[in-house]
Short mmCIF file of N, CA and C in Angstrom, two decimals:
data_model
loop_
_atom_site.label_atom_id
_atom_site.label_comp_id
_atom_site.label_asym_id
_atom_site.label_seq_id
_atom_site.Cartn_x
_atom_site.Cartn_y
_atom_site.Cartn_z
N UNK L 1 79.03 37.67 -84.26
CA UNK L 1 78.03 37.67 -85.32
C UNK L 1 76.74 37.41 -84.69
N UNK L 2 76.63 36.38 -83.80
CA UNK L 2 75.45 35.94 -83.25
C UNK L 2 74.83 36.99 -82.43
N UNK L 3 75.57 37.78 -81.65
CA UNK L 3 75.26 38.89 -80.79
C UNK L 3 74.70 39.97 -81.58
N UNK L 4 75.34 40.37 -82.76
CA UNK L 4 74.89 41.46 -83.62
C UNK L 4 73.52 40.99 -84.16
N UNK L 5 73.36 39.71 -84.50
CA UNK L 5 72.08 39.29 -85.22
C UNK L 5 70.92 39.53 -84.24
N UNK L 6 71.11 39.07 -82.94
CA UNK L 6 69.96 39.13 -81.94
C UNK L 6 69.83 40.50 -81.29
N UNK L 7 70.71 41.42 -81.48
CA UNK L 7 70.56 42.67 -80.80
C UNK L 7 69.23 43.39 -81.35
N UNK L 8 69.16 43.33 -82.96
CA UNK L 8 68.06 44.05 -83.51
C UNK L 8 66.75 43.24 -83.63
N UNK L 9 66.91 41.99 -83.27
CA UNK L 9 65.72 41.14 -83.35
C UNK L 9 64.81 41.35 -82.32
N UNK L 10 63.45 41.06 -82.47
CA UNK L 10 62.30 41.04 -81.53
C UNK L 10 61.93 39.73 -81.22
N UNK L 11 61.36 39.69 -80.02
CA UNK L 11 60.76 38.31 -79.70
C UNK L 11 59.42 37.93 -80.25
N UNK L 12 58.76 38.88 -80.87
CA UNK L 12 57.39 38.54 -81.51
C UNK L 12 57.36 37.48 -82.57
N UNK L 13 58.31 37.45 -83.48
CA UNK L 13 58.24 36.17 -84.37
C UNK L 13 58.51 34.91 -83.68
N UNK L 14 59.37 34.92 -82.71
CA UNK L 14 59.51 33.75 -82.02
C UNK L 14 58.30 33.24 -81.16
N UNK L 15 57.74 34.29 -80.61
CA UNK L 15 56.38 34.07 -79.91
C UNK L 15 55.24 33.53 -80.74
N UNK L 16 55.32 34.21 -82.05
CA UNK L 16 54.29 33.66 -82.94
C UNK L 16 54.62 32.24 -83.44
N UNK L 17 55.78 31.94 -83.58
CA UNK L 17 56.17 30.61 -84.09
C UNK L 17 55.68 29.59 -82.96
N UNK L 18 56.00 29.95 -81.74
CA UNK L 18 55.53 29.02 -80.69
C UNK L 18 54.08 28.76 -80.50
N UNK L 19 53.28 30.02 -80.77
CA UNK L 19 51.93 29.93 -80.74
C UNK L 19 51.37 28.99 -81.98
N UNK L 20 52.12 29.12 -83.07
CA UNK L 20 51.71 28.37 -84.20
C UNK L 20 51.87 26.77 -83.96
N UNK L 21 53.07 26.46 -83.33
CA UNK L 21 53.48 25.12 -83.09
C UNK L 21 52.49 24.59 -82.14
N UNK L 22 52.14 25.38 -81.04
CA UNK L 22 51.18 24.83 -80.10
C UNK L 22 49.86 24.60 -80.54
N UNK L 23 49.27 25.57 -81.59
CA UNK L 23 48.11 25.32 -82.22
C UNK L 23 47.94 24.07 -82.96
N UNK L 24 49.15 23.78 -83.67
CA UNK L 24 49.23 22.71 -84.58
C UNK L 24 49.18 21.35 -83.66
N UNK L 25 49.86 21.33 -82.59
CA UNK L 25 50.06 20.24 -81.72
C UNK L 25 48.77 20.01 -81.07
N UNK L 26 48.06 20.94 -80.57
CA UNK L 26 46.73 20.76 -79.84
C UNK L 26 45.73 20.32 -80.80
N UNK L 27 45.66 20.77 -82.04
CA UNK L 27 44.80 20.25 -83.11
C UNK L 27 44.98 18.79 -83.43
N UNK L 28 46.30 18.46 -83.63
CA UNK L 28 46.66 17.18 -84.00
C UNK L 28 46.40 16.11 -82.93
N UNK L 29 46.65 16.62 -81.72
CA UNK L 29 46.09 15.89 -80.41
C UNK L 29 44.60 15.58 -80.27
N UNK L 30 43.81 16.59 -80.60
CA UNK L 30 42.42 16.56 -80.68
C UNK L 30 41.86 15.51 -81.70
N UNK L 31 42.54 15.60 -82.86
CA UNK L 31 42.14 14.57 -84.00
C UNK L 31 42.55 13.24 -83.44
N UNK L 32 43.61 12.96 -82.86
CA UNK L 32 44.12 11.71 -82.41
C UNK L 32 43.09 11.13 -81.37
N UNK L 33 42.80 12.03 -80.46
CA UNK L 33 41.79 11.84 -79.41
C UNK L 33 40.44 11.39 -79.89
N UNK L 34 39.89 12.16 -80.96
CA UNK L 34 38.64 11.76 -81.63
C UNK L 34 38.75 10.41 -82.31
N UNK L 35 39.84 10.10 -82.84
CA UNK L 35 40.03 8.89 -83.42
C UNK L 35 39.92 7.65 -82.49
N UNK L 36 40.64 7.77 -81.42
CA UNK L 36 40.60 6.84 -80.37
C UNK L 36 39.18 6.61 -79.67
N UNK L 37 38.46 7.69 -79.39
CA UNK L 37 37.19 7.62 -78.92
C UNK L 37 36.23 7.03 -79.96
N UNK L 38 36.25 7.28 -81.14
CA UNK L 38 35.42 6.70 -82.13
C UNK L 38 35.60 5.24 -82.12
N UNK L 39 36.85 4.78 -82.23
CA UNK L 39 37.17 3.35 -82.28
C UNK L 39 36.54 2.68 -81.07
N UNK L 40 36.83 3.28 -79.86
CA UNK L 40 36.30 2.61 -78.70
C UNK L 40 34.84 2.49 -78.57
N UNK L 41 34.15 3.59 -79.20
CA UNK L 41 32.64 3.42 -79.33
C UNK L 41 32.20 2.35 -80.16
N UNK L 42 32.80 2.16 -81.28
CA UNK L 42 32.34 1.13 -82.21
C UNK L 42 32.64 -0.31 -81.69
N UNK L 43 33.89 -0.32 -80.93
CA UNK L 43 34.16 -1.59 -80.27
C UNK L 43 33.23 -2.01 -79.15
N UNK L 44 32.63 -0.92 -78.43
CA UNK L 44 31.83 -1.19 -77.32
C UNK L 44 30.45 -1.70 -77.97
N UNK L 45 30.12 -1.18 -79.10
CA UNK L 45 28.94 -1.66 -79.79
C UNK L 45 29.03 -3.12 -80.17
N UNK L 46 30.25 -3.59 -80.70
CA UNK L 46 30.52 -4.92 -80.99
C UNK L 46 30.42 -5.84 -79.84
N UNK L 47 30.98 -5.30 -78.73
CA UNK L 47 31.03 -6.23 -77.44
C UNK L 47 29.57 -6.31 -76.90
N UNK L 48 28.70 -5.29 -76.97
CA UNK L 48 27.31 -5.26 -76.64
C UNK L 48 26.70 -6.28 -77.46
N UNK L 49 26.73 -6.40 -78.60
CA UNK L 49 26.07 -7.32 -79.58
C UNK L 49 26.46 -8.74 -79.28
N UNK L 50 27.79 -8.95 -78.98
CA UNK L 50 28.39 -10.22 -78.63
C UNK L 50 27.65 -10.64 -77.26
N UNK L 51 27.64 -9.75 -76.30
CA UNK L 51 27.03 -10.07 -74.99
C UNK L 51 25.53 -10.45 -74.94
N UNK L 52 24.86 -9.80 -75.96
CA UNK L 52 23.44 -10.05 -76.30
C UNK L 52 23.36 -11.30 -76.76
N UNK L 53 24.01 -11.84 -77.87
CA UNK L 53 23.69 -13.04 -78.55
C UNK L 53 24.44 -14.30 -77.95
N UNK L 54 25.55 -14.19 -77.22
CA UNK L 54 26.43 -15.28 -76.62
C UNK L 54 25.50 -16.11 -75.84
N UNK L 55 24.81 -15.61 -74.78
CA UNK L 55 24.07 -16.59 -73.92
C UNK L 55 22.90 -17.32 -74.64
N UNK L 56 22.26 -16.77 -75.73
CA UNK L 56 21.33 -17.17 -76.43
C UNK L 56 21.70 -18.28 -77.55
N UNK L 57 22.56 -17.83 -78.40
CA UNK L 57 22.89 -18.49 -79.51
C UNK L 57 24.36 -18.34 -79.98
N UNK L 58 25.26 -19.14 -79.52
CA UNK L 58 26.67 -19.07 -79.88
C UNK L 58 26.95 -19.05 -81.45
N UNK L 59 26.38 -19.84 -82.29
CA UNK L 59 26.63 -19.70 -83.78
C UNK L 59 26.17 -18.36 -84.10
N UNK L 60 25.09 -17.86 -83.69
CA UNK L 60 24.44 -16.57 -84.01
C UNK L 60 25.36 -15.41 -83.62
N UNK L 61 26.02 -15.56 -82.51
CA UNK L 61 26.91 -14.55 -82.05
C UNK L 61 28.25 -14.50 -82.96
N UNK L 62 28.71 -15.66 -83.28
CA UNK L 62 29.82 -15.70 -84.28
C UNK L 62 29.42 -15.19 -85.65
N UNK L 63 28.23 -15.47 -86.07
CA UNK L 63 27.76 -14.90 -87.35
C UNK L 63 27.64 -13.36 -87.32
N UNK L 64 26.94 -12.96 -86.22
CA UNK L 64 26.88 -11.46 -86.07
C UNK L 64 28.27 -10.87 -86.03
N UNK L 65 29.16 -11.27 -85.36
CA UNK L 65 30.54 -10.76 -85.36
C UNK L 65 31.22 -10.73 -86.68
N UNK L 66 31.16 -11.96 -87.40
CA UNK L 66 31.57 -11.90 -88.81
C UNK L 66 31.03 -10.85 -89.66
N UNK L 67 29.77 -10.71 -89.53
CA UNK L 67 28.96 -9.70 -90.42
C UNK L 67 29.41 -8.26 -90.01
N UNK L 68 29.47 -7.99 -88.73
CA UNK L 68 30.11 -6.60 -88.42
C UNK L 68 31.39 -6.47 -88.85
N UNK L 69 32.27 -7.50 -88.67
CA UNK L 69 33.65 -7.20 -89.09
C UNK L 69 33.60 -7.02 -90.65
N UNK L 70 32.96 -7.71 -91.44
CA UNK L 70 32.82 -7.56 -92.89
C UNK L 70 32.29 -6.16 -93.19
N UNK L 71 31.15 -5.80 -92.63
CA UNK L 71 30.69 -4.36 -92.83
C UNK L 71 31.67 -3.22 -92.56
N UNK L 72 32.30 -3.39 -91.39
CA UNK L 72 33.27 -2.46 -91.08
C UNK L 72 34.49 -2.44 -92.07
N UNK L 73 34.94 -3.64 -92.42
CA UNK L 73 36.06 -3.70 -93.38
C UNK L 73 35.69 -3.13 -94.78
N UNK L 74 34.54 -3.36 -95.22
CA UNK L 74 33.98 -2.72 -96.47
C UNK L 74 33.91 -1.23 -96.38
N UNK L 75 33.35 -0.73 -95.06
CA UNK L 75 33.36 0.70 -94.86
C UNK L 75 34.85 1.31 -94.92
N UNK L 76 35.81 0.54 -94.48
CA UNK L 76 37.13 0.95 -94.35
C UNK L 76 37.66 0.96 -95.88
N UNK L 77 37.38 0.18 -96.67
CA UNK L 77 38.10 0.00 -97.92
C UNK L 77 37.45 0.76 -99.12
N UNK L 78 36.04 0.94 -99.07
CA UNK L 78 35.36 1.47 -100.09
C UNK L 78 35.71 3.05 -100.47
N UNK L 79 35.82 3.86 -99.45
CA UNK L 79 36.20 5.19 -99.74
C UNK L 79 37.63 5.34 -100.21
N UNK L 80 38.52 4.48 -99.77
CA UNK L 80 39.99 4.39 -100.23
C UNK L 80 39.95 4.17 -101.65
N UNK L 81 39.27 3.06 -102.11
CA UNK L 81 39.34 2.69 -103.57
C UNK L 81 38.64 3.58 -104.45
N UNK L 82 37.49 3.99 -104.09
CA UNK L 82 36.77 4.92 -104.98
C UNK L 82 36.82 6.26 -105.00
N UNK L 83 37.28 6.88 -103.88
CA UNK L 83 37.37 8.26 -103.66
C UNK L 83 38.74 8.88 -103.52
N UNK L 84 39.68 8.08 -102.88
CA UNK L 84 40.98 8.67 -102.68
C UNK L 84 42.11 7.58 -102.52
N UNK L 85 42.51 7.10 -103.66
CA UNK L 85 43.56 6.13 -103.62
C UNK L 85 44.75 6.58 -102.96
N UNK L 86 45.02 7.84 -102.83
CA UNK L 86 46.26 8.33 -102.18
C UNK L 86 46.33 7.79 -100.66
N UNK L 87 45.07 7.44 -100.18
CA UNK L 87 45.11 7.19 -98.74
C UNK L 87 45.69 5.66 -98.54
N UNK L 88 45.64 4.87 -99.55
CA UNK L 88 46.29 3.61 -99.46
C UNK L 88 47.68 3.61 -98.94
N UNK L 89 47.99 2.79 -98.02
CA UNK L 89 49.33 2.76 -97.41
C UNK L 89 49.35 3.12 -95.91
N UNK L 90 50.30 2.85 -95.35
CA UNK L 90 50.41 3.18 -93.78
C UNK L 90 50.32 4.55 -93.43
N UNK L 91 50.94 5.40 -94.22
CA UNK L 91 51.10 6.83 -93.95
C UNK L 91 52.55 7.28 -93.52
N UNK L 92 53.40 6.39 -92.96
CA UNK L 92 54.54 7.01 -92.44
C UNK L 92 55.54 7.27 -93.81
N UNK L 93 55.45 6.24 -94.63
CA UNK L 93 56.49 6.28 -95.79
C UNK L 93 56.07 7.53 -96.60
N UNK L 94 54.89 7.88 -96.78
CA UNK L 94 54.33 8.91 -97.65
C UNK L 94 54.80 10.27 -97.00
N UNK L 95 54.60 10.39 -95.74
CA UNK L 95 55.01 11.58 -95.15
C UNK L 95 56.45 11.85 -95.06
N UNK L 96 57.30 10.77 -94.84
CA UNK L 96 58.77 10.86 -94.89
C UNK L 96 59.24 11.27 -96.17
N UNK L 97 58.56 10.70 -97.36
CA UNK L 97 58.97 11.21 -98.63
C UNK L 97 58.50 12.46 -98.93
N UNK L 98 57.47 13.03 -98.53
CA UNK L 98 57.03 14.41 -98.67
C UNK L 98 57.96 15.25 -97.92
N UNK L 99 58.41 15.03 -96.60
CA UNK L 99 59.38 15.79 -96.04
C UNK L 99 60.90 15.82 -96.48
N UNK L 100 61.20 14.79 -97.32
CA UNK L 100 62.51 14.62 -97.92
C UNK L 100 62.35 15.39 -99.23
N UNK L 101 61.28 15.99 -99.65
CA UNK L 101 61.27 16.77 -101.01
C UNK L 101 60.62 16.17 -102.08
N UNK L 102 60.11 14.84 -101.93
CA UNK L 102 59.48 14.20 -103.10
C UNK L 102 58.05 14.65 -103.12
N UNK L 103 57.63 15.18 -104.25
CA UNK L 103 56.31 15.59 -104.56
C UNK L 103 55.39 14.43 -104.64
N UNK L 104 54.41 14.07 -103.68
CA UNK L 104 53.44 13.15 -103.78
C UNK L 104 52.08 13.87 -103.87
N UNK L 105 51.33 13.79 -104.95
CA UNK L 105 50.05 14.46 -105.11
C UNK L 105 49.04 14.06 -104.09
N UNK L 106 48.35 14.93 -103.49
CA UNK L 106 47.24 14.65 -102.61
C UNK L 106 47.48 13.81 -101.35
N UNK L 107 48.82 13.98 -101.04
CA UNK L 107 49.11 13.20 -99.68
C UNK L 107 48.76 13.87 -98.40
N UNK L 108 48.75 15.22 -98.42
CA UNK L 108 48.33 15.97 -97.20
C UNK L 108 47.23 17.00 -97.51
N UNK L 109 46.18 16.44 -98.30
CA UNK L 109 45.10 17.23 -98.51
C UNK L 109 44.07 16.90 -97.45
N UNK L 110 43.11 17.84 -97.27
CA UNK L 110 42.05 17.56 -96.23
C UNK L 110 41.20 16.39 -96.56
N UNK L 111 40.92 16.21 -97.85
CA UNK L 111 40.11 15.02 -98.16
C UNK L 111 40.77 13.71 -97.85
N UNK L 112 42.20 13.74 -98.14
CA UNK L 112 42.88 12.52 -97.75
C UNK L 112 43.01 12.20 -96.22
N UNK L 113 43.12 13.29 -95.63
CA UNK L 113 43.12 13.14 -94.03
C UNK L 113 41.72 12.66 -93.54
N UNK L 114 40.55 13.13 -94.18
CA UNK L 114 39.30 12.89 -93.64
C UNK L 114 39.03 11.37 -94.07
N UNK L 115 39.40 10.92 -95.26
CA UNK L 115 39.23 9.56 -95.65
C UNK L 115 40.18 8.60 -94.85
N UNK L 116 41.39 8.95 -94.63
CA UNK L 116 42.35 8.17 -93.83
C UNK L 116 41.82 8.06 -92.38
N UNK L 117 41.23 9.11 -91.80
CA UNK L 117 40.61 9.03 -90.46
C UNK L 117 39.49 7.86 -90.55
N UNK L 118 38.48 8.10 -91.40
CA UNK L 118 37.38 7.19 -91.51
C UNK L 118 37.88 5.79 -91.74
N UNK L 119 38.70 5.59 -92.76
CA UNK L 119 39.11 4.28 -92.97
C UNK L 119 39.93 3.65 -91.80
N UNK L 120 40.67 4.44 -91.05
CA UNK L 120 41.36 3.84 -89.96
C UNK L 120 40.35 3.49 -88.88
N UNK L 121 39.41 4.42 -88.60
CA UNK L 121 38.48 3.99 -87.66
C UNK L 121 37.70 2.63 -87.92
N UNK L 122 37.33 2.43 -89.17
CA UNK L 122 36.67 1.12 -89.43
C UNK L 122 37.44 -0.04 -89.55
N UNK L 123 38.77 0.20 -89.97
CA UNK L 123 39.62 -0.86 -90.21
C UNK L 123 40.01 -1.46 -88.79
N UNK L 124 40.25 -0.53 -87.75
CA UNK L 124 40.60 -0.90 -86.44
C UNK L 124 39.44 -1.62 -85.72
N UNK L 125 38.34 -1.00 -85.95
CA UNK L 125 37.04 -1.53 -85.33
C UNK L 125 36.65 -2.86 -85.90
N UNK L 126 37.04 -3.08 -87.21
CA UNK L 126 36.55 -4.57 -87.81
C UNK L 126 37.40 -5.54 -87.26
N UNK L 127 38.45 -5.35 -86.51
CA UNK L 127 39.24 -6.51 -85.95
C UNK L 127 40.37 -6.84 -86.83
N UNK L 128 40.65 -6.11 -87.99
CA UNK L 128 41.85 -6.36 -88.86
C UNK L 128 43.08 -6.09 -88.01
N UNK L 129 44.23 -6.78 -88.36
CA UNK L 129 45.41 -6.59 -87.64
C UNK L 129 46.18 -5.42 -88.03
N UNK L 130 45.63 -4.26 -87.76
CA UNK L 130 46.17 -2.90 -88.07
C UNK L 130 46.01 -1.95 -86.86
N UNK L 131 46.85 -0.96 -86.87
CA UNK L 131 46.87 -0.03 -85.90
C UNK L 131 46.69 1.37 -86.35
N UNK L 132 46.62 2.27 -85.27
CA UNK L 132 46.45 3.64 -85.63
C UNK L 132 47.61 4.56 -85.75
N UNK L 133 48.78 3.91 -85.46
CA UNK L 133 50.05 4.83 -85.48
C UNK L 133 50.39 5.26 -86.78
N UNK L 134 50.48 4.53 -87.82
CA UNK L 134 50.86 5.01 -89.05
C UNK L 134 49.81 5.99 -89.64
N UNK L 135 48.55 5.67 -89.73
CA UNK L 135 47.55 6.67 -90.10
C UNK L 135 47.53 7.99 -89.50
N UNK L 136 47.65 8.02 -88.18
CA UNK L 136 47.66 9.19 -87.30
C UNK L 136 48.80 10.06 -87.64
N UNK L 137 49.95 9.45 -88.13
CA UNK L 137 51.09 10.38 -88.45
C UNK L 137 50.69 11.11 -89.80
N UNK L 138 50.06 10.57 -90.79
CA UNK L 138 49.70 11.18 -91.97
C UNK L 138 48.54 12.08 -91.70
N UNK L 139 47.56 11.81 -90.93
CA UNK L 139 46.56 12.77 -90.58
C UNK L 139 47.13 14.02 -89.81
N UNK L 140 47.94 13.74 -88.95
CA UNK L 140 48.53 14.91 -88.10
C UNK L 140 49.41 15.68 -89.03
N UNK L 141 50.14 15.19 -89.94
CA UNK L 141 50.80 15.99 -90.83
C UNK L 141 50.02 16.76 -91.82
N UNK L 142 48.86 16.24 -92.19
CA UNK L 142 47.89 17.18 -92.99
C UNK L 142 47.20 18.16 -92.03
N UNK L 143 47.08 17.89 -90.80
CA UNK L 143 46.49 18.92 -89.97
C UNK L 143 47.58 20.03 -89.82
N UNK L 144 48.86 19.66 -89.60
CA UNK L 144 49.76 20.72 -89.47
C UNK L 144 49.95 21.56 -90.73
N UNK L 145 49.84 20.80 -91.87
CA UNK L 145 49.89 21.47 -93.05
C UNK L 145 48.81 22.53 -93.42
N UNK L 146 47.55 22.13 -92.88
CA UNK L 146 46.31 23.01 -93.28
C UNK L 146 45.97 23.98 -92.19
N UNK L 147 46.50 23.73 -91.04
CA UNK L 147 46.31 24.75 -89.92
C UNK L 147 47.35 25.78 -89.98
N UNK L 148 48.49 25.50 -90.57
CA UNK L 148 49.57 26.47 -90.74
C UNK L 148 49.17 27.61 -91.60
N UNK L 149 48.45 27.34 -92.73
CA UNK L 149 48.15 28.46 -93.84
C UNK L 149 47.31 29.64 -93.17
N UNK L 150 46.11 29.23 -92.56
CA UNK L 150 45.35 30.36 -92.15
C UNK L 150 46.02 31.14 -90.86
N UNK L 151 46.76 30.38 -90.02
CA UNK L 151 47.38 31.09 -88.97
C UNK L 151 48.61 31.92 -89.43
N UNK L 152 49.24 31.47 -90.50
CA UNK L 152 50.37 32.52 -90.97
C UNK L 152 49.70 33.65 -91.67
N UNK L 153 48.53 33.57 -92.29
CA UNK L 153 47.90 34.72 -92.85
C UNK L 153 47.44 35.59 -91.69
N UNK L 154 46.84 35.10 -90.60
CA UNK L 154 46.53 35.82 -89.41
C UNK L 154 47.67 36.62 -88.72
N UNK L 155 48.78 35.92 -88.65
CA UNK L 155 50.02 36.49 -88.01
C UNK L 155 50.69 37.48 -89.04
N UNK L 156 50.45 37.23 -90.21
CA UNK L 156 51.04 38.32 -91.28
C UNK L 156 50.10 39.48 -91.22
N UNK L 157 48.98 39.51 -90.97
CA UNK L 157 48.10 40.65 -90.73
C UNK L 157 48.52 41.29 -89.44
N UNK L 158 49.20 40.73 -88.47
CA UNK L 158 49.51 41.31 -87.20
C UNK L 158 50.95 41.90 -87.23
N UNK L 159 51.63 41.93 -88.42
CA UNK L 159 52.85 42.51 -88.58
C UNK L 159 53.93 41.62 -88.78
N UNK L 160 53.87 40.33 -88.83
CA UNK L 160 55.00 39.39 -89.00
C UNK L 160 55.06 38.93 -90.55
N UNK L 161 54.78 39.87 -91.50
CA UNK L 161 54.65 39.59 -92.91
C UNK L 161 56.03 38.90 -93.44
N UNK L 162 55.72 37.67 -94.04
CA UNK L 162 57.02 37.09 -94.68
C UNK L 162 57.75 36.14 -93.72
N UNK L 163 57.50 36.16 -92.45
CA UNK L 163 58.44 35.44 -91.46
C UNK L 163 58.02 34.04 -91.51
N UNK L 164 56.89 33.72 -91.84
CA UNK L 164 56.40 32.28 -91.58
C UNK L 164 55.99 31.66 -92.97
N UNK L 165 56.37 32.18 -94.18
CA UNK L 165 55.85 31.78 -95.41
C UNK L 165 56.78 31.05 -96.29
N UNK L 166 57.88 30.50 -95.69
CA UNK L 166 58.78 29.71 -96.43
C UNK L 166 58.49 28.23 -96.35
N UNK L 167 59.01 27.42 -97.19
CA UNK L 167 58.84 25.92 -97.17
C UNK L 167 59.43 25.36 -96.01
N UNK L 168 60.42 25.84 -95.60
CA UNK L 168 61.05 25.32 -94.32
C UNK L 168 60.18 25.32 -93.26
N UNK L 169 59.47 26.50 -93.15
CA UNK L 169 58.54 26.75 -91.99
C UNK L 169 57.44 25.81 -92.09
N UNK L 170 56.92 25.62 -93.29
CA UNK L 170 55.83 24.71 -93.56
C UNK L 170 56.19 23.22 -93.11
N UNK L 171 57.34 22.88 -93.48
CA UNK L 171 57.91 21.55 -93.00
C UNK L 171 58.10 21.47 -91.48
N UNK L 172 58.35 22.65 -90.89
CA UNK L 172 58.44 22.69 -89.47
C UNK L 172 57.05 22.49 -88.86
N UNK L 173 56.08 22.90 -89.35
CA UNK L 173 54.76 22.81 -88.70
C UNK L 173 54.14 21.45 -89.16
N UNK L 174 54.43 20.84 -90.24
CA UNK L 174 54.06 19.62 -90.52
C UNK L 174 54.75 18.66 -89.59
N UNK L 175 56.09 18.88 -89.22
CA UNK L 175 56.82 18.01 -88.27
C UNK L 175 56.26 18.20 -86.86
N UNK L 176 55.70 19.39 -86.54
CA UNK L 176 55.07 19.49 -85.24
C UNK L 176 53.78 18.80 -85.10
N UNK L 177 53.03 18.67 -86.21
CA UNK L 177 51.89 17.84 -86.34
C UNK L 177 52.19 16.47 -86.10
N UNK L 178 53.18 15.98 -86.86
CA UNK L 178 53.63 14.59 -86.68
C UNK L 178 54.08 14.19 -85.40
N UNK L 179 54.73 15.05 -84.81
CA UNK L 179 55.27 14.70 -83.35
C UNK L 179 54.00 14.88 -82.45
N UNK L 180 53.08 15.59 -82.59
CA UNK L 180 51.84 15.51 -81.68
C UNK L 180 51.05 14.17 -81.98
N UNK L 181 51.06 13.80 -83.27
CA UNK L 181 50.39 12.51 -83.59
C UNK L 181 51.05 11.47 -83.00
N UNK L 182 52.41 11.30 -83.01
CA UNK L 182 53.12 10.30 -82.41
C UNK L 182 52.93 10.19 -80.94
N UNK L 183 53.03 11.36 -80.32
CA UNK L 183 52.83 11.32 -78.94
C UNK L 183 51.35 11.07 -78.40
#
């Protein structure tokens, strides 16, 4: 049966699948890299301010650090509270629930990914005891979900119509984004 199935099959759908997965993985990796670079630049600014104030005025240095941490924490929380409450949470549980078939509204939207990215940047830069691992998983899942759609349309125009339009394929590309985010 296996031999009969693959005698008539072509390699083009498999090639398209690998191109799609590679595109999702590269895009998710670029988003994670941008997240890391932005956090490092904000932390560099914090250290520069501390090095400027520390020799002159130690209480002033402590006050400046407290103010910067407070501003970053507010910039992290404000968009979550007022624009996208679906961003609240670590990200891993939401993505696991989505992949297990539980419909959670607005978990993998572009708006949610953008606000999660910005909130993660300011939360980590503020010095709160949080990390980027959970949020980058949800962001990468959203990247996988949204890059998948135009690429499927592009490849369906190239002759692979219907091959990549199932929900299981969408879950596969979301999972590829998650794997890229984890790594």
